[in-house]
């Protein structure tokens, strides 16, 4: 009932006399949030407020807690996601949750329909500087796909071999939003932003030698980019980059339809 279409359908049924107010009230009683045991309160209202449902942060939760939260959330959302799920945790979740899918590289568990169609116009292109950046890049890619956006991937095109990037300029030119993931010195987003005519979301990763300070060096590089049109999210935050890219495309569609 937290999906806008379902809520509108319920209100129309009440207005037409097909559903009584008492039945509607019962359907809406947990609209704001729903307790799960004594350890969680699921924010069912988030999809109505922001366009994206709540997503489970895996670290710090037991497999039993994650399983209980996912089972409650699946009653109200066609897609339920849990992020930063290690393989050992997934092996404990799999027998507890039917139809659970695991995206190992992205470390995402999800309950999904058999197929997920793109619901929004535009393309999110995701670039990674190196193979070691792929877990963060795939977290962004899978999050965007499960949220109903079309995604293009372009991996291992860092500045140490700039010809790899330049030979794929068509993917940059066809993008509506770009997510650029890089560790080490973090120069790739500046290069890409100098070629792109769309927003660039830079994601620093904790990949690099000692002087990269666990991702602080690429973070500072990206914040100090000489190229215009670059926004930066936190270190290793592929999920946040995907949501931001999605919000940009949703806003563009809202303005187009206004």
PDB file of C-alpha atoms in Angstrom:
ATOM      1  CA  UNK A   1       0.000   0.000   0.000  1.00  0.00           C
ATOM      2  CA  UNK A   2       3.018   2.285   0.016  1.00  0.00           C
ATOM      3  CA  UNK A   3       3.132   2.391  -3.783  1.00  0.00           C
ATOM      4  CA  UNK A   4       1.452   5.593  -5.069  1.00  0.00           C
ATOM      5  CA  UNK A   5      -0.664   3.645  -7.587  1.00  0.00           C
ATOM      6  CA  UNK A   6      -1.982   1.273  -4.925  1.00  0.00           C
ATOM      7  CA  UNK A   7      -2.779   4.118  -2.550  1.00  0.00           C
ATOM      8  CA  UNK A   8      -4.642   6.017  -5.268  1.00  0.00           C
ATOM      9  CA  UNK A   9      -6.591   2.869  -6.153  1.00  0.00           C
ATOM     10  CA  UNK A  10      -7.615   2.410  -2.519  1.00  0.00           C
ATOM     11  CA  UNK A  11      -8.785   6.018  -2.196  1.00  0.00           C
ATOM     12  CA  UNK A  12     -10.802   5.724  -5.410  1.00  0.00           C
ATOM     13  CA  UNK A  13     -12.399   2.504  -4.107  1.00  0.00           C
ATOM     14  CA  UNK A  14     -13.458   4.316  -0.920  1.00  0.00           C
ATOM     15  CA  UNK A  15     -14.835   7.234  -2.922  1.00  0.00           C
ATOM     16  CA  UNK A  16     -16.832   4.816  -5.122  1.00  0.00           C
ATOM     17  CA  UNK A  17     -18.197   2.928  -2.140  1.00  0.00           C
ATOM     18  CA  UNK A  18     -16.424  -0.330  -3.031  1.00  0.00           C
ATOM     19  CA  UNK A  19     -14.313  -0.302   0.135  1.00  0.00           C
ATOM     20  CA  UNK A  20     -15.508   0.808   3.559  1.00  0.00           C
ATOM     21  CA  UNK A  21     -13.563   3.434   5.515  1.00  0.00           C
ATOM     22  CA  UNK A  22     -12.841   0.844   8.225  1.00  0.00           C
ATOM     23  CA  UNK A  23     -11.237  -1.534   5.733  1.00  0.00           C
ATOM     24  CA  UNK A  24      -9.228   1.323   4.244  1.00  0.00           C
ATOM     25  CA  UNK A  25      -8.085   2.412   7.702  1.00  0.00           C
ATOM     26  CA  UNK A  26      -6.908  -1.115   8.436  1.00  0.00           C
ATOM     27  CA  UNK A  27      -4.923  -1.120   5.195  1.00  0.00           C
ATOM     28  CA  UNK A  28      -3.283   2.186   6.094  1.00  0.00           C
ATOM     29  CA  UNK A  29      -2.602   1.605   9.787  1.00  0.00           C
ATOM     30  CA  UNK A  30       1.099   0.945   9.233  1.00  0.00           C
ATOM     31  CA  UNK A  31       1.557   3.576   6.535  1.00  0.00           C
ATOM     32  CA  UNK A  32       4.095   5.660   8.465  1.00  0.00           C
ATOM     33  CA  UNK A  33       6.225   2.828   9.841  1.00  0.00           C
ATOM     34  CA  UNK A  34       5.879  -0.746  11.014  1.00  0.00           C
ATOM     35  CA  UNK A  35       7.784  -2.270  13.940  1.00  0.00           C
ATOM     36  CA  UNK A  36       9.694  -5.512  13.392  1.00  0.00           C
ATOM     37  CA  UNK A  37      10.301  -7.129  16.749  1.00  0.00           C
ATOM     38  CA  UNK A  38      12.029  -4.675  19.050  1.00  0.00           C
ATOM     39  CA  UNK A  39      14.955  -3.962  16.740  1.00  0.00           C
ATOM     40  CA  UNK A  40      13.586  -2.177  13.649  1.00  0.00           C
ATOM     41  CA  UNK A  41      10.917   0.230  12.431  1.00  0.00           C
ATOM     42  CA  UNK A  42      10.355  -0.003   8.685  1.00  0.00           C
ATOM     43  CA  UNK A  43       9.720   3.339   7.001  1.00  0.00           C
ATOM     44  CA  UNK A  44       6.936   2.331   4.595  1.00  0.00           C
ATOM     45  CA  UNK A  45       6.196   5.990   3.875  1.00  0.00           C
ATOM     46  CA  UNK A  46       9.612   6.634   2.317  1.00  0.00           C
ATOM     47  CA  UNK A  47       8.573   5.590  -1.183  1.00  0.00           C
ATOM     48  CA  UNK A  48       5.710   8.087  -1.137  1.00  0.00           C
ATOM     49  CA  UNK A  49       7.997  10.868   0.124  1.00  0.00           C
ATOM     50  CA  UNK A  50      11.103  10.291  -1.970  1.00  0.00           C
ATOM     51  CA  UNK A  51      10.229   7.868  -4.773  1.00  0.00           C
ATOM     52  CA  UNK A  52      12.584   5.208  -3.390  1.00  0.00           C
ATOM     53  CA  UNK A  53      11.682   2.576  -0.769  1.00  0.00           C
ATOM     54  CA  UNK A  54      13.805   1.984   2.297  1.00  0.00           C
ATOM     55  CA  UNK A  55      16.860  -0.215   1.721  1.00  0.00           C
ATOM     56  CA  UNK A  56      18.400  -2.460   4.365  1.00  0.00           C
ATOM     57  CA  UNK A  57      21.972  -1.747   5.482  1.00  0.00           C
ATOM     58  CA  UNK A  58      23.438  -5.187   6.141  1.00  0.00           C
ATOM     59  CA  UNK A  59      26.491  -4.661   8.392  1.00  0.00           C
ATOM     60  CA  UNK A  60      25.694  -4.676  12.087  1.00  0.00           C
ATOM     61  CA  UNK A  61      22.529  -6.737  11.671  1.00  0.00           C
ATOM     62  CA  UNK A  62      22.238 -10.469  12.286  1.00  0.00           C
ATOM     63  CA  UNK A  63      21.015 -12.733   9.465  1.00  0.00           C
ATOM     64  CA  UNK A  64      17.849 -13.348  11.488  1.00  0.00           C
ATOM     65  CA  UNK A  65      17.152  -9.606  11.747  1.00  0.00           C
ATOM     66  CA  UNK A  66      17.781  -9.059   8.035  1.00  0.00           C
ATOM     67  CA  UNK A  67      15.492 -11.977   7.131  1.00  0.00           C
ATOM     68  CA  UNK A  68      12.654 -10.702   9.330  1.00  0.00           C
ATOM     69  CA  UNK A  69      12.914  -7.174   7.931  1.00  0.00           C
ATOM     70  CA  UNK A  70      12.934  -8.430   4.335  1.00  0.00           C
ATOM     71  CA  UNK A  71       9.889 -10.640   4.885  1.00  0.00           C
ATOM     72  CA  UNK A  72       7.895  -7.700   6.280  1.00  0.00           C
ATOM     73  CA  UNK A  73       9.038  -5.331   3.529  1.00  0.00           C
ATOM     74  CA  UNK A  74       8.165  -7.746   0.728  1.00  0.00           C
ATOM     75  CA  UNK A  75       4.487  -7.487   1.687  1.00  0.00           C
ATOM     76  CA  UNK A  76       4.485  -3.855   0.544  1.00  0.00           C
ATOM     77  CA  UNK A  77       7.268  -3.490  -2.027  1.00  0.00           C
ATOM     78  CA  UNK A  78       7.886  -5.402  -5.272  1.00  0.00           C
ATOM     79  CA  UNK A  79      11.655  -4.973  -4.786  1.00  0.00           C
ATOM     80  CA  UNK A  80      13.408  -5.361  -1.431  1.00  0.00           C
ATOM     81  CA  UNK A  81      17.147  -4.696  -1.204  1.00  0.00           C
ATOM     82  CA  UNK A  82      19.806  -5.337   1.406  1.00  0.00           C
ATOM     83  CA  UNK A  83      23.282  -3.892   0.806  1.00  0.00           C
ATOM     84  CA  UNK A  84      26.793  -4.895   1.909  1.00  0.00           C
ATOM     85  CA  UNK A  85      25.850  -8.532   2.355  1.00  0.00           C
ATOM     86  CA  UNK A  86      28.924 -10.764   2.481  1.00  0.00           C
ATOM     87  CA  UNK A  87      28.754 -14.281   0.955  1.00  0.00           C
ATOM     88  CA  UNK A  88      28.824 -15.884   4.406  1.00  0.00           C
ATOM     89  CA  UNK A  89      25.752 -13.880   5.431  1.00  0.00           C
ATOM     90  CA  UNK A  90      23.949 -14.704   2.180  1.00  0.00           C
ATOM     91  CA  UNK A  91      24.497 -18.425   2.785  1.00  0.00           C
ATOM     92  CA  UNK A  92      22.573 -18.032   6.051  1.00  0.00           C
ATOM     93  CA  UNK A  93      19.835 -15.883   4.496  1.00  0.00           C
ATOM     94  CA  UNK A  94      19.149 -18.087   1.473  1.00  0.00           C
ATOM     95  CA  UNK A  95      17.280 -20.878   3.320  1.00  0.00           C
ATOM     96  CA  UNK A  96      15.237 -18.311   5.281  1.00  0.00           C
ATOM     97  CA  UNK A  97      13.916 -16.237   2.343  1.00  0.00           C
ATOM     98  CA  UNK A  98      12.325 -17.686  -0.755  1.00  0.00           C
ATOM     99  CA  UNK A  99      13.306 -16.295  -4.158  1.00  0.00           C
ATOM    100  CA  UNK A 100      16.257 -14.401  -2.728  1.00  0.00           C
ATOM    101  CA  UNK A 101      18.765 -13.233  -5.350  1.00  0.00           C
ATOM    102  CA  UNK A 102      22.394 -12.450  -4.632  1.00  0.00           C
ATOM    103  CA  UNK A 103      24.573 -10.082  -6.638  1.00  0.00           C
ATOM    104  CA  UNK A 104      27.917 -11.227  -5.310  1.00  0.00           C
ATOM    105  CA  UNK A 105      30.202  -8.547  -6.720  1.00  0.00           C
ATOM    106  CA  UNK A 106      27.835  -5.772  -5.634  1.00  0.00           C
ATOM    107  CA  UNK A 107      27.213  -7.513  -2.280  1.00  0.00           C
ATOM    108  CA  UNK A 108      23.464  -6.940  -2.643  1.00  0.00           C
ATOM    109  CA  UNK A 109      20.658  -9.343  -1.725  1.00  0.00           C
ATOM    110  CA  UNK A 110      17.274  -8.659  -3.257  1.00  0.00           C
ATOM    111  CA  UNK A 111      13.753  -9.975  -3.592  1.00  0.00           C
ATOM    112  CA  UNK A 112      12.607  -8.996  -7.080  1.00  0.00           C
ATOM    113  CA  UNK A 113       9.963  -9.780  -9.691  1.00  0.00           C
ATOM    114  CA  UNK A 114      11.080 -12.167 -12.462  1.00  0.00           C
ATOM    115  CA  UNK A 115      11.799  -9.174 -14.701  1.00  0.00           C
ATOM    116  CA  UNK A 116      12.352  -5.507 -13.900  1.00  0.00           C
ATOM    117  CA  UNK A 117      11.419  -3.063 -16.611  1.00  0.00           C
ATOM    118  CA  UNK A 118      12.978   0.387 -16.859  1.00  0.00           C
ATOM    119  CA  UNK A 119      10.383   2.870 -15.608  1.00  0.00           C
ATOM    120  CA  UNK A 120      12.161   6.096 -16.470  1.00  0.00           C
ATOM    121  CA  UNK A 121      13.647   7.651 -19.568  1.00  0.00           C
ATOM    122  CA  UNK A 122      17.371   8.229 -19.807  1.00  0.00           C
ATOM    123  CA  UNK A 123      20.495   6.164 -19.269  1.00  0.00           C
ATOM    124  CA  UNK A 124      22.835   6.033 -16.293  1.00  0.00           C
ATOM    125  CA  UNK A 125      26.339   5.207 -17.511  1.00  0.00           C
ATOM    126  CA  UNK A 126      28.708   3.894 -14.855  1.00  0.00           C
ATOM    127  CA  UNK A 127      32.468   3.968 -15.372  1.00  0.00           C
ATOM    128  CA  UNK A 128      35.146   2.412 -13.192  1.00  0.00           C
ATOM    129  CA  UNK A 129      38.803   3.392 -13.244  1.00  0.00           C
ATOM    130  CA  UNK A 130      40.111  -0.073 -12.384  1.00  0.00           C
ATOM    131  CA  UNK A 131      39.007  -3.636 -11.782  1.00  0.00           C
ATOM    132  CA  UNK A 132      39.544  -3.177  -8.031  1.00  0.00           C
ATOM    133  CA  UNK A 133      36.818  -0.488  -8.080  1.00  0.00           C
ATOM    134  CA  UNK A 134      34.195  -2.918  -9.406  1.00  0.00           C
ATOM    135  CA  UNK A 135      32.485  -3.785  -6.093  1.00  0.00           C
ATOM    136  CA  UNK A 136      31.537  -0.120  -5.617  1.00  0.00           C
ATOM    137  CA  UNK A 137      30.707   0.360  -9.294  1.00  0.00           C
ATOM    138  CA  UNK A 138      28.508  -2.753  -9.331  1.00  0.00           C
ATOM    139  CA  UNK A 139      26.751  -1.614  -6.160  1.00  0.00           C
ATOM    140  CA  UNK A 140      25.775   1.517  -8.075  1.00  0.00           C
ATOM    141  CA  UNK A 141      24.794  -0.423 -11.200  1.00  0.00           C
ATOM    142  CA  UNK A 142      22.636  -3.022  -9.444  1.00  0.00           C
ATOM    143  CA  UNK A 143      20.986  -0.397  -7.245  1.00  0.00           C
ATOM    144  CA  UNK A 144      20.061   1.671 -10.305  1.00  0.00           C
ATOM    145  CA  UNK A 145      18.724  -1.346 -12.201  1.00  0.00           C
ATOM    146  CA  UNK A 146      16.630  -2.574  -9.283  1.00  0.00           C
ATOM    147  CA  UNK A 147      15.233   0.966  -8.940  1.00  0.00           C
ATOM    148  CA  UNK A 148      13.963   0.883 -12.523  1.00  0.00           C
ATOM    149  CA  UNK A 149      16.681   2.726 -14.465  1.00  0.00           C
ATOM    150  CA  UNK A 150      18.593   1.720 -17.592  1.00  0.00           C
ATOM    151  CA  UNK A 151      22.309   1.251 -16.991  1.00  0.00           C
ATOM    152  CA  UNK A 152      25.399   1.109 -19.205  1.00  0.00           C
ATOM    153  CA  UNK A 153      28.647  -0.277 -17.770  1.00  0.00           C
ATOM    154  CA  UNK A 154      32.187   0.637 -18.805  1.00  0.00           C
ATOM    155  CA  UNK A 155      34.888  -0.931 -16.659  1.00  0.00           C
ATOM    156  CA  UNK A 156      38.651  -0.437 -16.333  1.00  0.00           C
ATOM    157  CA  UNK A 157      39.072   2.855 -18.198  1.00  0.00           C
ATOM    158  CA  UNK A 158      41.316   4.724 -15.758  1.00  0.00           C
ATOM    159  CA  UNK A 159      43.641   7.566 -16.679  1.00  0.00           C
ATOM    160  CA  UNK A 160      46.765   5.360 -16.649  1.00  0.00           C
ATOM    161  CA  UNK A 161      45.562   4.107 -20.051  1.00  0.00           C
ATOM    162  CA  UNK A 162      43.472   7.025 -21.245  1.00  0.00           C
ATOM    163  CA  UNK A 163      43.037   5.535 -24.737  1.00  0.00           C
ATOM    164  CA  UNK A 164      40.663   2.952 -23.205  1.00  0.00           C
ATOM    165  CA  UNK A 165      38.350   5.778 -22.191  1.00  0.00           C
ATOM    166  CA  UNK A 166      38.680   7.797 -25.379  1.00  0.00           C
ATOM    167  CA  UNK A 167      37.818   4.799 -27.550  1.00  0.00           C
ATOM    168  CA  UNK A 168      34.462   4.600 -25.716  1.00  0.00           C
ATOM    169  CA  UNK A 169      33.437   8.247 -25.937  1.00  0.00           C
ATOM    170  CA  UNK A 170      30.130   7.195 -27.495  1.00  0.00           C
ATOM    171  CA  UNK A 171      29.067   5.767 -24.125  1.00  0.00           C
ATOM    172  CA  UNK A 172      29.812   9.077 -22.452  1.00  0.00           C
ATOM    173  CA  UNK A 173      27.956  11.019 -25.138  1.00  0.00           C
ATOM    174  CA  UNK A 174      24.853   8.791 -24.927  1.00  0.00           C
ATOM    175  CA  UNK A 175      24.550   9.033 -21.139  1.00  0.00           C
ATOM    176  CA  UNK A 176      21.927  11.095 -19.337  1.00  0.00           C
ATOM    177  CA  UNK A 177      23.843  10.908 -16.042  1.00  0.00           C
ATOM    178  CA  UNK A 178      27.358   9.560 -15.443  1.00  0.00           C
ATOM    179  CA  UNK A 179      28.631   7.829 -12.324  1.00  0.00           C
ATOM    180  CA  UNK A 180      32.431   7.656 -12.278  1.00  0.00           C
ATOM    181  CA  UNK A 181      34.100   5.402  -9.725  1.00  0.00           C
ATOM    182  CA  UNK A 182      37.825   5.709  -9.005  1.00  0.00           C
ATOM    183  CA  UNK A 183      40.387   5.098  -6.307  1.00  0.00           C
ATOM    184  CA  UNK A 184      44.146   5.827  -6.272  1.00  0.00           C
ATOM    185  CA  UNK A 185      44.440   9.568  -7.080  1.00  0.00           C
ATOM    186  CA  UNK A 186      40.814   9.814  -8.308  1.00  0.00           C
ATOM    187  CA  UNK A 187      41.456  11.777 -11.516  1.00  0.00           C
ATOM    188  CA  UNK A 188      38.965   9.993 -13.772  1.00  0.00           C
ATOM    189  CA  UNK A 189      35.821  12.049 -12.944  1.00  0.00           C
ATOM    190  CA  UNK A 190      37.584  15.291 -13.939  1.00  0.00           C
ATOM    191  CA  UNK A 191      38.607  13.812 -17.285  1.00  0.00           C
ATOM    192  CA  UNK A 192      35.109  12.458 -17.938  1.00  0.00           C
ATOM    193  CA  UNK A 193      33.442  15.733 -16.941  1.00  0.00           C
ATOM    194  CA  UNK A 194      35.607  17.513 -19.494  1.00  0.00           C
ATOM    195  CA  UNK A 195      34.055  15.316 -22.196  1.00  0.00           C
ATOM    196  CA  UNK A 196      30.449  15.054 -20.977  1.00  0.00           C
ATOM    197  CA  UNK A 197      27.392  17.274 -21.426  1.00  0.00           C
ATOM    198  CA  UNK A 198      25.483  15.756 -18.483  1.00  0.00           C
ATOM    199  CA  UNK A 199      25.888  15.622 -14.688  1.00  0.00           C
ATOM    200  CA  UNK A 200      28.838  13.591 -13.387  1.00  0.00           C
ATOM    201  CA  UNK A 201      28.612  11.900  -9.999  1.00  0.00           C
ATOM    202  CA  UNK A 202      32.069  11.056  -8.672  1.00  0.00           C
ATOM    203  CA  UNK A 203      32.557   8.141  -6.277  1.00  0.00           C
ATOM    204  CA  UNK A 204      35.933   7.832  -4.529  1.00  0.00           C
ATOM    205  CA  UNK A 205      36.914   4.335  -3.461  1.00  0.00           C
ATOM    206  CA  UNK A 206      39.215   3.126  -0.708  1.00  0.00           C
ATOM    207  CA  UNK A 207      41.432   1.420  -3.304  1.00  0.00           C
ATOM    208  CA  UNK A 208      45.016   2.670  -3.382  1.00  0.00           C
ATOM    209  CA  UNK A 209      48.464   2.682  -1.829  1.00  0.00           C
ATOM    210  CA  UNK A 210      49.159   4.034   1.646  1.00  0.00           C
ATOM    211  CA  UNK A 211      49.137   7.702   0.705  1.00  0.00           C
ATOM    212  CA  UNK A 212      45.600   7.384  -0.606  1.00  0.00           C
ATOM    213  CA  UNK A 213      44.570   7.224   3.070  1.00  0.00           C
ATOM    214  CA  UNK A 214      41.744   4.755   2.515  1.00  0.00           C
ATOM    215  CA  UNK A 215      40.032   6.872  -0.134  1.00  0.00           C
ATOM    216  CA  UNK A 216      40.646  10.316   1.346  1.00  0.00           C
ATOM    217  CA  UNK A 217      43.084  11.281  -1.439  1.00  0.00           C
ATOM    218  CA  UNK A 218      40.629  10.563  -4.309  1.00  0.00           C
ATOM    219  CA  UNK A 219      37.842  12.211  -2.317  1.00  0.00           C
ATOM    220  CA  UNK A 220      39.838  15.437  -2.071  1.00  0.00           C
ATOM    221  CA  UNK A 221      40.828  15.235  -5.741  1.00  0.00           C
ATOM    222  CA  UNK A 222      37.195  14.936  -6.771  1.00  0.00           C
ATOM    223  CA  UNK A 223      36.076  17.751  -4.468  1.00  0.00           C
ATOM    224  CA  UNK A 224      38.784  19.964  -5.999  1.00  0.00           C
ATOM    225  CA  UNK A 225      37.987  19.033  -9.618  1.00  0.00           C
ATOM    226  CA  UNK A 226      38.785  21.717 -12.165  1.00  0.00           C
ATOM    227  CA  UNK A 227      35.944  20.428 -14.366  1.00  0.00           C
ATOM    228  CA  UNK A 228      32.479  21.903 -13.849  1.00  0.00           C
ATOM    229  CA  UNK A 229      29.396  19.776 -13.264  1.00  0.00           C
ATOM    230  CA  UNK A 230      30.926  17.217 -10.876  1.00  0.00           C
ATOM    231  CA  UNK A 231      29.132  16.198  -7.673  1.00  0.00           C
ATOM    232  CA  UNK A 232      30.849  13.940  -5.144  1.00  0.00           C
ATOM    233  CA  UNK A 233      29.454  11.311  -2.791  1.00  0.00           C
ATOM    234  CA  UNK A 234      31.186   9.637   0.134  1.00  0.00           C
ATOM    235  CA  UNK A 235      33.967   7.062  -0.094  1.00  0.00           C
ATOM    236  CA  UNK A 236      32.768   3.694  -1.483  1.00  0.00           C
ATOM    237  CA  UNK A 237      29.166   4.952  -1.637  1.00  0.00           C
ATOM    238  CA  UNK A 238      27.990   3.352  -4.868  1.00  0.00           C
ATOM    239  CA  UNK A 239      24.473   3.070  -3.474  1.00  0.00           C
ATOM    240  CA  UNK A 240      24.219   6.798  -2.763  1.00  0.00           C
ATOM    241  CA  UNK A 241      25.526   7.638  -6.229  1.00  0.00           C
ATOM    242  CA  UNK A 242      22.850   5.480  -7.866  1.00  0.00           C
ATOM    243  CA  UNK A 243      20.046   7.078  -5.856  1.00  0.00           C
ATOM    244  CA  UNK A 244      21.303  10.563  -6.704  1.00  0.00           C
ATOM    245  CA  UNK A 245      21.490   9.674 -10.408  1.00  0.00           C
ATOM    246  CA  UNK A 246      17.957   8.305 -10.190  1.00  0.00           C
ATOM    247  CA  UNK A 247      16.673  11.470  -8.557  1.00  0.00           C
ATOM    248  CA  UNK A 248      18.205  13.545 -11.362  1.00  0.00           C
ATOM    249  CA  UNK A 249      16.403  11.481 -14.006  1.00  0.00           C
ATOM    250  CA  UNK A 250      13.119  11.492 -12.061  1.00  0.00           C
ATOM    251  CA  UNK A 251      13.290  15.264 -11.717  1.00  0.00           C
ATOM    252  CA  UNK A 252      13.987  15.655 -15.430  1.00  0.00           C
ATOM    253  CA  UNK A 253      10.930  13.543 -16.227  1.00  0.00           C
ATOM    254  CA  UNK A 254       8.793  15.516 -13.776  1.00  0.00           C
ATOM    255  CA  UNK A 255       9.818  18.774 -15.444  1.00  0.00           C
ATOM    256  CA  UNK A 256       9.173  17.341 -18.895  1.00  0.00           C
ATOM    257  CA  UNK A 257       5.654  16.306 -17.937  1.00  0.00           C
ATOM    258  CA  UNK A 258       4.837  19.530 -16.062  1.00  0.00           C
TER     259      UNK A 258
END
